[in-house]
Tab-separated table of C-alpha atoms in Angstrom:
chain	number	residue	atom	x	y	z
A	11	UNK	CA	-85.652	-10.687	155.079
A	12	UNK	CA	-88.868	-12.208	153.604
A	13	UNK	CA	-88.765	-14.026	150.473
A	14	UNK	CA	-91.557	-15.302	148.280
A	15	UNK	CA	-92.626	-17.383	145.206
A	16	UNK	CA	-96.280	-16.618	144.219
A	17	UNK	CA	-95.473	-14.241	141.759
A	18	UNK	CA	-92.491	-16.113	139.574
A	19	UNK	CA	-94.554	-19.462	140.245
A	20	UNK	CA	-97.875	-17.502	138.780
A	21	UNK	CA	-96.339	-16.168	135.972
A	22	UNK	CA	-94.171	-19.000	134.703
A	23	UNK	CA	-97.420	-21.309	135.301
A	24	UNK	CA	-99.686	-18.898	133.386
A	25	UNK	CA	-97.028	-18.999	130.649
A	26	UNK	CA	-96.922	-22.597	130.339
A	27	UNK	CA	-100.336	-23.177	130.465
A	28	UNK	CA	-102.068	-20.620	127.949
A	29	UNK	CA	-99.208	-21.189	125.473
A	30	UNK	CA	-99.635	-25.412	125.966
A	31	UNK	CA	-103.685	-25.095	125.573
A	32	UNK	CA	-103.235	-23.017	122.114
A	33	UNK	CA	-100.636	-25.150	120.933
A	34	UNK	CA	-102.593	-28.335	121.892
A	35	UNK	CA	-105.626	-26.892	120.052
A	36	UNK	CA	-103.575	-26.338	117.234
A	37	UNK	CA	-101.971	-29.748	117.443
A	38	UNK	CA	-105.599	-31.103	117.447
A	39	UNK	CA	-106.626	-29.273	114.728
A	40	UNK	CA	-103.397	-30.464	112.790
A	41	UNK	CA	-104.426	-34.037	113.620
A	42	UNK	CA	-107.904	-33.624	112.270
A	43	UNK	CA	-106.922	-32.027	109.115
A	44	UNK	CA	-104.516	-35.224	108.133
A	45	UNK	CA	-107.398	-37.787	109.191
A	46	UNK	CA	-109.777	-35.523	107.170
A	47	UNK	CA	-107.317	-35.611	104.194
A	48	UNK	CA	-106.272	-38.970	104.353
A	49	UNK	CA	-103.021	-38.649	105.382
A	50	UNK	CA	-102.323	-40.359	108.658
A	51	UNK	CA	-100.358	-43.038	107.727
A	52	UNK	CA	-98.764	-44.537	110.402
A	53	UNK	CA	-95.073	-43.520	110.707
A	54	UNK	CA	-95.329	-40.872	107.930
A	55	UNK	CA	-93.229	-37.523	108.717
A	56	UNK	CA	-96.651	-35.434	109.328
A	57	UNK	CA	-98.486	-37.360	111.537
A	58	UNK	CA	-95.245	-37.725	113.717
A	59	UNK	CA	-94.292	-34.544	113.971
A	60	UNK	CA	-98.008	-33.574	114.875
A	61	UNK	CA	-98.100	-35.937	117.498
A	62	UNK	CA	-94.809	-34.857	118.906
A	63	UNK	CA	-95.912	-31.363	119.088
A	64	UNK	CA	-99.103	-32.595	120.882
A	65	UNK	CA	-97.577	-34.184	123.470
A	66	UNK	CA	-94.771	-31.491	123.950
A	67	UNK	CA	-98.061	-29.063	124.287
A	68	UNK	CA	-99.409	-31.442	126.799
A	69	UNK	CA	-96.156	-31.511	128.884
A	70	UNK	CA	-96.371	-27.636	128.809
A	71	UNK	CA	-99.744	-27.988	130.178
A	72	UNK	CA	-99.116	-29.875	133.348
A	73	UNK	CA	-95.921	-28.017	133.638
A	74	UNK	CA	-97.918	-24.924	133.984
A	75	UNK	CA	-101.135	-26.516	135.928
A	76	UNK	CA	-98.390	-27.670	138.260
A	77	UNK	CA	-96.677	-24.270	139.117
A	78	UNK	CA	-99.996	-22.961	139.598
A	79	UNK	CA	-100.962	-25.612	142.275
A	80	UNK	CA	-97.499	-25.155	143.661
A	81	UNK	CA	-98.298	-21.212	144.008
A	82	UNK	CA	-101.133	-21.895	146.107
A	83	UNK	CA	-99.583	-24.235	148.481
A	84	UNK	CA	-98.174	-22.087	151.930
A	85	UNK	CA	-95.007	-20.933	151.810
A	86	UNK	CA	-92.753	-18.654	153.929
A	87	UNK	CA	-89.128	-18.231	154.127
A	88	UNK	CA	-87.529	-15.493	156.071
A	89	UNK	CA	-83.765	-15.156	157.046
A	90	UNK	CA	-83.049	-12.843	160.128
A	91	UNK	CA	-81.084	-12.490	163.024
A	92	UNK	CA	-83.153	-15.104	165.051
A	93	UNK	CA	-82.815	-17.770	162.291
A	94	UNK	CA	-84.980	-19.229	159.667
A	95	UNK	CA	-88.691	-19.051	159.834
A	96	UNK	CA	-90.594	-21.376	157.562
A	97	UNK	CA	-94.363	-21.583	157.181
A	98	UNK	CA	-94.725	-24.903	159.679
A	99	UNK	CA	-91.505	-24.595	161.596
A	100	UNK	CA	-88.924	-21.966	162.970
A	101	UNK	CA	-85.384	-22.772	163.470
A	102	UNK	CA	-82.800	-20.773	165.262
A	103	UNK	CA	-79.441	-20.576	164.166
A	104	UNK	CA	-78.549	-22.925	167.090
A	105	UNK	CA	-80.998	-25.555	165.630
A	106	UNK	CA	-79.022	-25.157	162.067
A	107	UNK	CA	-75.556	-27.167	161.558
A	108	UNK	CA	-75.130	-25.548	158.008
A	109	UNK	CA	-76.840	-23.745	155.386
A	110	UNK	CA	-76.270	-23.781	151.767
A	111	UNK	CA	-77.107	-22.752	148.084
A	112	UNK	CA	-76.648	-26.189	146.765
A	113	UNK	CA	-75.975	-26.346	142.971
A	114	UNK	CA	-76.974	-28.970	140.557
A	115	UNK	CA	-76.330	-29.377	137.197
A	116	UNK	CA	-78.551	-27.957	134.655
A	117	UNK	CA	-78.130	-31.122	132.137
A	118	UNK	CA	-79.206	-34.850	131.877
A	119	UNK	CA	-75.683	-35.578	132.029
A	120	UNK	CA	-73.916	-36.595	135.275
A	121	UNK	CA	-70.397	-34.713	134.198
A	122	UNK	CA	-70.336	-32.149	136.223
A	123	UNK	CA	-67.704	-30.462	134.141
A	124	UNK	CA	-68.827	-27.082	132.424
A	125	UNK	CA	-71.960	-27.074	133.783
A	126	UNK	CA	-75.012	-25.172	131.457
A	127	UNK	CA	-76.230	-22.828	134.011
A	128	UNK	CA	-76.311	-24.648	137.084
A	129	UNK	CA	-79.709	-24.665	139.241
A	130	UNK	CA	-79.568	-23.576	142.797
A	131	UNK	CA	-81.696	-24.542	145.781
A	132	UNK	CA	-81.542	-23.365	149.294
A	133	UNK	CA	-80.606	-26.161	151.841
A	134	UNK	CA	-79.639	-26.706	155.272
A	135	UNK	CA	-78.179	-29.094	157.450
A	136	UNK	CA	-80.297	-29.777	160.877
A	137	UNK	CA	-78.368	-29.887	164.156
A	138	UNK	CA	-77.981	-33.274	165.758
A	139	UNK	CA	-81.469	-34.192	167.051
A	140	UNK	CA	-83.374	-31.470	164.951
A	141	UNK	CA	-85.996	-32.974	162.507
A	142	UNK	CA	-88.308	-30.772	159.979
A	143	UNK	CA	-91.844	-31.791	159.097
A	144	UNK	CA	-90.922	-32.784	155.677
A	145	UNK	CA	-88.998	-35.353	153.950
A	146	UNK	CA	-85.281	-34.976	153.994
A	147	UNK	CA	-82.699	-35.225	151.090
A	148	UNK	CA	-81.277	-38.482	150.124
A	149	UNK	CA	-77.293	-38.074	150.412
A	150	UNK	CA	-74.509	-40.215	149.994
A	151	UNK	CA	-70.898	-39.933	152.102
A	152	UNK	CA	-72.640	-37.388	154.759
A	153	UNK	CA	-73.856	-38.412	157.757
A	154	UNK	CA	-75.684	-34.967	158.512
A	155	UNK	CA	-79.347	-34.688	157.775
A	156	UNK	CA	-79.972	-32.145	154.659
A	157	UNK	CA	-83.361	-30.948	153.710
A	158	UNK	CA	-84.107	-28.633	150.677
A	159	UNK	CA	-86.599	-25.521	151.556
A	160	UNK	CA	-87.145	-24.105	148.259
A	161	UNK	CA	-85.733	-23.855	144.451
A	162	UNK	CA	-83.837	-20.563	143.823
A	163	UNK	CA	-85.292	-20.328	140.545
A	164	UNK	CA	-88.731	-20.229	142.055
A	165	UNK	CA	-88.011	-17.090	144.418
A	166	UNK	CA	-89.342	-13.530	143.482
A	167	UNK	CA	-86.155	-12.342	144.538
A	168	UNK	CA	-82.655	-12.723	143.275
A	169	UNK	CA	-79.955	-15.106	143.958
A	170	UNK	CA	-77.780	-12.115	145.199
A	171	UNK	CA	-80.374	-10.935	147.672
A	172	UNK	CA	-80.603	-14.322	149.307
A	173	UNK	CA	-77.115	-14.595	149.224
A	174	UNK	CA	-76.669	-11.265	151.054
A	175	UNK	CA	-79.480	-12.310	153.921
A	176	UNK	CA	-77.588	-15.578	154.579
A	177	UNK	CA	-74.097	-13.743	154.702
A	178	UNK	CA	-75.189	-11.199	157.136
A	179	UNK	CA	-77.198	-13.365	159.233
A	180	UNK	CA	-75.922	-17.388	159.341
A	181	UNK	CA	-72.184	-16.334	160.251
A	182	UNK	CA	-69.762	-19.235	159.364
A	183	UNK	CA	-72.855	-21.615	159.255
A	184	UNK	CA	-73.288	-20.263	155.737
A	185	UNK	CA	-71.230	-22.780	153.684
A	186	UNK	CA	-69.948	-20.808	150.648
A	187	UNK	CA	-67.496	-23.609	149.771
A	188	UNK	CA	-67.008	-27.383	150.408
A	189	UNK	CA	-65.810	-28.261	154.012
A	190	UNK	CA	-63.269	-30.602	152.085
A	191	UNK	CA	-62.112	-27.309	150.505
A	192	UNK	CA	-61.948	-24.791	153.775
A	193	UNK	CA	-63.745	-24.870	156.861
A	194	UNK	CA	-66.616	-22.386	157.176
A	195	UNK	CA	-66.034	-18.827	157.699
A	196	UNK	CA	-68.087	-15.876	157.688
A	197	UNK	CA	-68.607	-13.882	154.553
A	198	UNK	CA	-67.922	-10.590	156.146
A	199	UNK	CA	-64.521	-11.798	157.528
A	200	UNK	CA	-61.766	-10.217	155.224
A	201	UNK	CA	-58.310	-11.034	154.462
A	202	UNK	CA	-55.509	-9.015	154.736
A	203	UNK	CA	-56.031	-7.393	151.311
A	204	UNK	CA	-56.200	-3.905	152.348
A	205	UNK	CA	-52.647	-4.502	154.372
A	206	UNK	CA	-50.571	-6.039	151.805
A	207	UNK	CA	-47.858	-3.471	150.842
A	208	UNK	CA	-46.750	-3.175	147.483
A	209	UNK	CA	-50.144	-2.690	145.466
A	210	UNK	CA	-51.550	-4.991	142.576
A	211	UNK	CA	-49.019	-7.242	141.054
A	212	UNK	CA	-49.376	-8.981	137.275
A	213	UNK	CA	-48.159	-12.019	136.231
A	214	UNK	CA	-48.150	-11.660	132.343
A	215	UNK	CA	-46.580	-14.480	129.640
A	216	UNK	CA	-45.811	-12.402	126.533
A	217	UNK	CA	-42.472	-14.165	126.362
A	218	UNK	CA	-42.885	-16.293	123.171
A	219	UNK	CA	-45.636	-14.409	121.271
A	220	UNK	CA	-43.141	-11.569	120.470
A	221	UNK	CA	-40.828	-13.881	119.517
A	222	UNK	CA	-43.163	-15.742	116.752
A	223	UNK	CA	-44.707	-12.873	115.598
A	224	UNK	CA	-41.259	-11.599	114.337
A	225	UNK	CA	-40.592	-15.292	113.261
A	226	UNK	CA	-43.912	-15.575	111.084
A	227	UNK	CA	-43.583	-11.753	109.994
A	228	UNK	CA	-40.065	-12.943	108.631
A	229	UNK	CA	-41.110	-16.108	106.915
A	230	UNK	CA	-44.117	-14.343	105.212
A	231	UNK	CA	-41.711	-11.444	104.439
A	232	UNK	CA	-39.264	-14.141	102.558
A	233	UNK	CA	-42.065	-15.845	101.021
A	234	UNK	CA	-43.390	-12.866	99.567
A	235	UNK	CA	-39.575	-11.676	98.443
A	236	UNK	CA	-39.482	-15.177	96.465
A	237	UNK	CA	-42.617	-14.746	94.658
A	238	UNK	CA	-41.766	-11.266	93.500
A	239	UNK	CA	-38.463	-12.771	92.217
A	240	UNK	CA	-39.838	-15.801	90.621
A	241	UNK	CA	-43.282	-14.481	89.283
A	242	UNK	CA	-42.831	-10.746	88.836
A	243	UNK	CA	-39.332	-9.525	88.261
A	244	UNK	CA	-38.651	-12.642	85.681
A	245	UNK	CA	-41.114	-15.108	83.676
A	246	UNK	CA	-40.842	-18.069	85.515
A	247	UNK	CA	-41.738	-21.310	83.767
A	248	UNK	CA	-42.230	-24.833	85.090
A	249	UNK	CA	-40.512	-25.858	88.565
A	250	UNK	CA	-39.779	-21.725	88.976
A	251	UNK	CA	-43.371	-21.067	88.540
A	252	UNK	CA	-44.761	-23.814	90.845
A	253	UNK	CA	-41.862	-22.436	93.468
A	254	UNK	CA	-43.640	-18.984	93.075
A	255	UNK	CA	-47.254	-20.100	93.635
A	256	UNK	CA	-46.456	-22.071	96.852
A	257	UNK	CA	-44.389	-19.288	98.210
A	258	UNK	CA	-47.387	-16.718	97.332
A	259	UNK	CA	-49.376	-19.474	99.438
A	260	UNK	CA	-46.654	-19.425	102.267
A	261	UNK	CA	-46.995	-15.819	102.196
A	262	UNK	CA	-50.793	-15.842	102.842
A	263	UNK	CA	-50.590	-18.460	105.621
A	264	UNK	CA	-47.893	-16.665	107.585
A	265	UNK	CA	-49.453	-13.186	107.663
A	266	UNK	CA	-52.667	-14.364	109.662
A	267	UNK	CA	-49.747	-16.472	112.339
A	268	UNK	CA	-47.691	-13.167	112.596
A	269	UNK	CA	-51.036	-11.061	112.980
A	270	UNK	CA	-52.328	-13.616	115.937
A	271	UNK	CA	-49.102	-13.513	117.561
A	272	UNK	CA	-48.603	-10.046	117.686
A	273	UNK	CA	-52.277	-9.726	119.156
A	274	UNK	CA	-51.151	-12.271	121.405
A	275	UNK	CA	-47.945	-10.183	122.414
A	276	UNK	CA	-50.505	-6.986	122.836
A	277	UNK	CA	-53.148	-9.033	125.068
A	278	UNK	CA	-51.099	-12.106	126.745
A	279	UNK	CA	-51.947	-14.465	129.201
A	280	UNK	CA	-52.559	-12.466	132.293
A	281	UNK	CA	-53.084	-12.722	136.105
A	282	UNK	CA	-53.656	-9.577	138.270
A	283	UNK	CA	-53.839	-9.998	142.025
A	284	UNK	CA	-54.434	-6.652	144.236
A	285	UNK	CA	-56.175	-5.233	147.071
A	286	UNK	CA	-59.798	-5.229	145.228
A	287	UNK	CA	-59.391	-8.600	143.949
A	288	UNK	CA	-57.997	-11.365	141.499
A	289	UNK	CA	-58.581	-11.336	137.372
A	290	UNK	CA	-57.621	-13.482	134.919
A	291	UNK	CA	-57.738	-12.826	131.292
A	292	UNK	CA	-56.724	-15.487	128.318
A	293	UNK	CA	-55.025	-14.503	125.339
A	294	UNK	CA	-56.592	-12.421	122.969
A	295	UNK	CA	-59.867	-12.759	125.572
A	296	UNK	CA	-61.728	-10.284	127.775
A	297	UNK	CA	-60.775	-10.486	131.694
A	298	UNK	CA	-62.625	-12.100	134.134
A	299	UNK	CA	-62.482	-10.318	136.973
A	300	UNK	CA	-63.746	-11.140	141.025
A	301	UNK	CA	-63.531	-8.549	143.554
A	302	UNK	CA	-62.652	-10.408	147.150
A	303	UNK	CA	-66.155	-9.650	148.167
A	304	UNK	CA	-67.469	-11.897	145.580
A	305	UNK	CA	-64.810	-14.820	146.499
A	306	UNK	CA	-65.837	-17.255	149.057
A	307	UNK	CA	-62.397	-19.335	148.591
A	308	UNK	CA	-59.288	-19.378	146.269
A	309	UNK	CA	-57.236	-22.650	146.244
A	310	UNK	CA	-54.232	-24.178	144.605
A	311	UNK	CA	-53.796	-27.737	143.524
A	312	UNK	CA	-54.817	-29.846	141.041
A	313	UNK	CA	-58.122	-28.407	138.758
A	314	UNK	CA	-60.113	-31.149	140.085
A	315	UNK	CA	-59.913	-33.427	143.258
A	316	UNK	CA	-58.524	-36.839	142.419
A	317	UNK	CA	-57.152	-35.963	139.258
A	318	UNK	CA	-54.353	-37.742	138.008
A	319	UNK	CA	-52.916	-34.476	136.520
A	320	UNK	CA	-51.558	-33.062	139.768
A	321	UNK	CA	-50.230	-29.508	138.219
A	322	UNK	CA	-51.367	-26.489	140.171
A	323	UNK	CA	-54.402	-24.515	139.300
A	324	UNK	CA	-55.547	-21.486	140.711
A	325	UNK	CA	-59.324	-21.899	141.300
A	326	UNK	CA	-61.784	-19.502	142.714
A	327	UNK	CA	-65.051	-20.288	144.562
A	328	UNK	CA	-67.596	-17.245	144.164
A	329	UNK	CA	-70.334	-16.632	146.360
A	330	UNK	CA	-73.734	-17.940	144.910
A	331	UNK	CA	-75.334	-15.417	142.604
A	332	UNK	CA	-72.057	-13.748	141.420
A	333	UNK	CA	-72.291	-13.512	137.572
A	334	UNK	CA	-69.619	-14.584	135.375
A	335	UNK	CA	-68.745	-16.343	131.882
A	336	UNK	CA	-65.899	-18.248	132.532
A	337	UNK	CA	-66.162	-21.555	130.749
A	338	UNK	CA	-63.741	-23.803	132.931
A	339	UNK	CA	-65.703	-24.594	135.715
A	340	UNK	CA	-66.766	-27.426	137.646
A	341	UNK	CA	-69.379	-28.684	140.331
A	342	UNK	CA	-68.028	-29.947	143.642
A	343	UNK	CA	-70.333	-31.035	146.611
A	344	UNK	CA	-73.127	-28.618	145.070
A	345	UNK	CA	-70.907	-25.562	144.921
A	346	UNK	CA	-69.513	-24.096	141.600
A	347	UNK	CA	-65.807	-23.491	141.259
A	348	UNK	CA	-63.625	-21.905	138.293
A	349	UNK	CA	-60.368	-22.646	137.200
A	350	UNK	CA	-58.571	-19.846	136.225
A	351	UNK	CA	-55.123	-21.033	135.362
A	352	UNK	CA	-52.923	-23.219	135.330
A	353	UNK	CA	-49.322	-21.820	137.155
A	354	UNK	CA	-46.730	-23.182	135.129
A	355	UNK	CA	-47.761	-21.232	132.270
A	356	UNK	CA	-47.178	-17.816	134.507
A	357	UNK	CA	-43.400	-16.465	134.680
A	358	UNK	CA	-42.330	-17.917	138.044
A	359	UNK	CA	-44.628	-20.485	138.089
A	360	UNK	CA	-46.102	-21.315	141.626
A	361	UNK	CA	-43.053	-20.469	143.571
A	362	UNK	CA	-43.689	-16.660	142.579
A	363	UNK	CA	-47.806	-16.555	142.417
A	364	UNK	CA	-48.640	-18.312	145.583
A	365	UNK	CA	-46.770	-16.138	147.967
A	366	UNK	CA	-49.039	-13.231	146.596
A	367	UNK	CA	-52.182	-14.939	146.238
A	368	UNK	CA	-51.537	-16.324	150.306
A	369	UNK	CA	-51.185	-12.629	150.996
A	370	UNK	CA	-54.188	-10.998	149.590
A	371	UNK	CA	-56.607	-13.574	149.708
A	372	UNK	CA	-55.911	-14.394	153.291
A	373	UNK	CA	-58.167	-16.482	155.040
A	374	UNK	CA	-59.881	-17.498	151.543
A	375	UNK	CA	-56.728	-19.014	150.931
A	376	UNK	CA	-56.734	-22.796	150.789
A	377	UNK	CA	-53.831	-25.300	149.276
A	378	UNK	CA	-55.631	-28.630	148.160
A	379	UNK	CA	-52.326	-30.108	146.803
């Protein structure tokens, strides 16, 4: 499959360049107007705002010009049964040690937890003795030579299409999870999920929600009865009136808590595992479901490598390009992971859940504890 960048770079470059020119002109007119009216006092709010807008617009112009220049440079990326073909070289799969869609946090912080829409780039590690006519990436703690081929946001095609091409042709050379988590295996290798007897299994935790719903509802009923007895049936004064008003406040506070517990009982914490995939739903929230075709690896162990909290979590490593909305995510060695649930929150704990995950996940399953 052939991948291109011209359309995306030109479209984005024109947008940044044109709007940058327009805003630059507006900022210059603004500054000229301030100068004409004698309001260009150093440090004034209007002057600082005008210069700030001018600075941003100039940055936009240079950003757009840079994208337009990149669009005119030679570029070729082809992934097929032979290997990866670039505009300046051809690499057979035998010359490639590994290829991966490497993620980087899209924030200014160095913390990898909860990355805001992490950026992905196509990277490859060459076999020993093979070099490319381009600058290698700087790596730490990795003796292999790594090259970045393209930023995925620059491609005219989607990340899912690139993932499908690599899965179809790269085999085990396509790293979809960190090597510290699981040795590379071909994406097309499936586990025994279709051959496991018993069908889908569900682990739901509604044990305490129903009890608390009754407790809060009972407390609210007692408070309402006390309010009725003290303030409605009898004319309470002094301390009785205060107690009646407090009972009304207690009822107002208890009813929402009873409703929330009832909702948690109706839509409890739930993990379901079956032949089609694995799904997780927090209390009262929508379910996040991964089909096995979207999963690169499933691990059971600490939520973060090296964490002091050793309680086991179920962590899913999805294939790049898989759309998710889970908040509990982090990056490890350029790969994105989603912490689904801590196992001690589920009925039976790890002893009940782990054998089911191991049975359905097959080669995707790894213990990191």
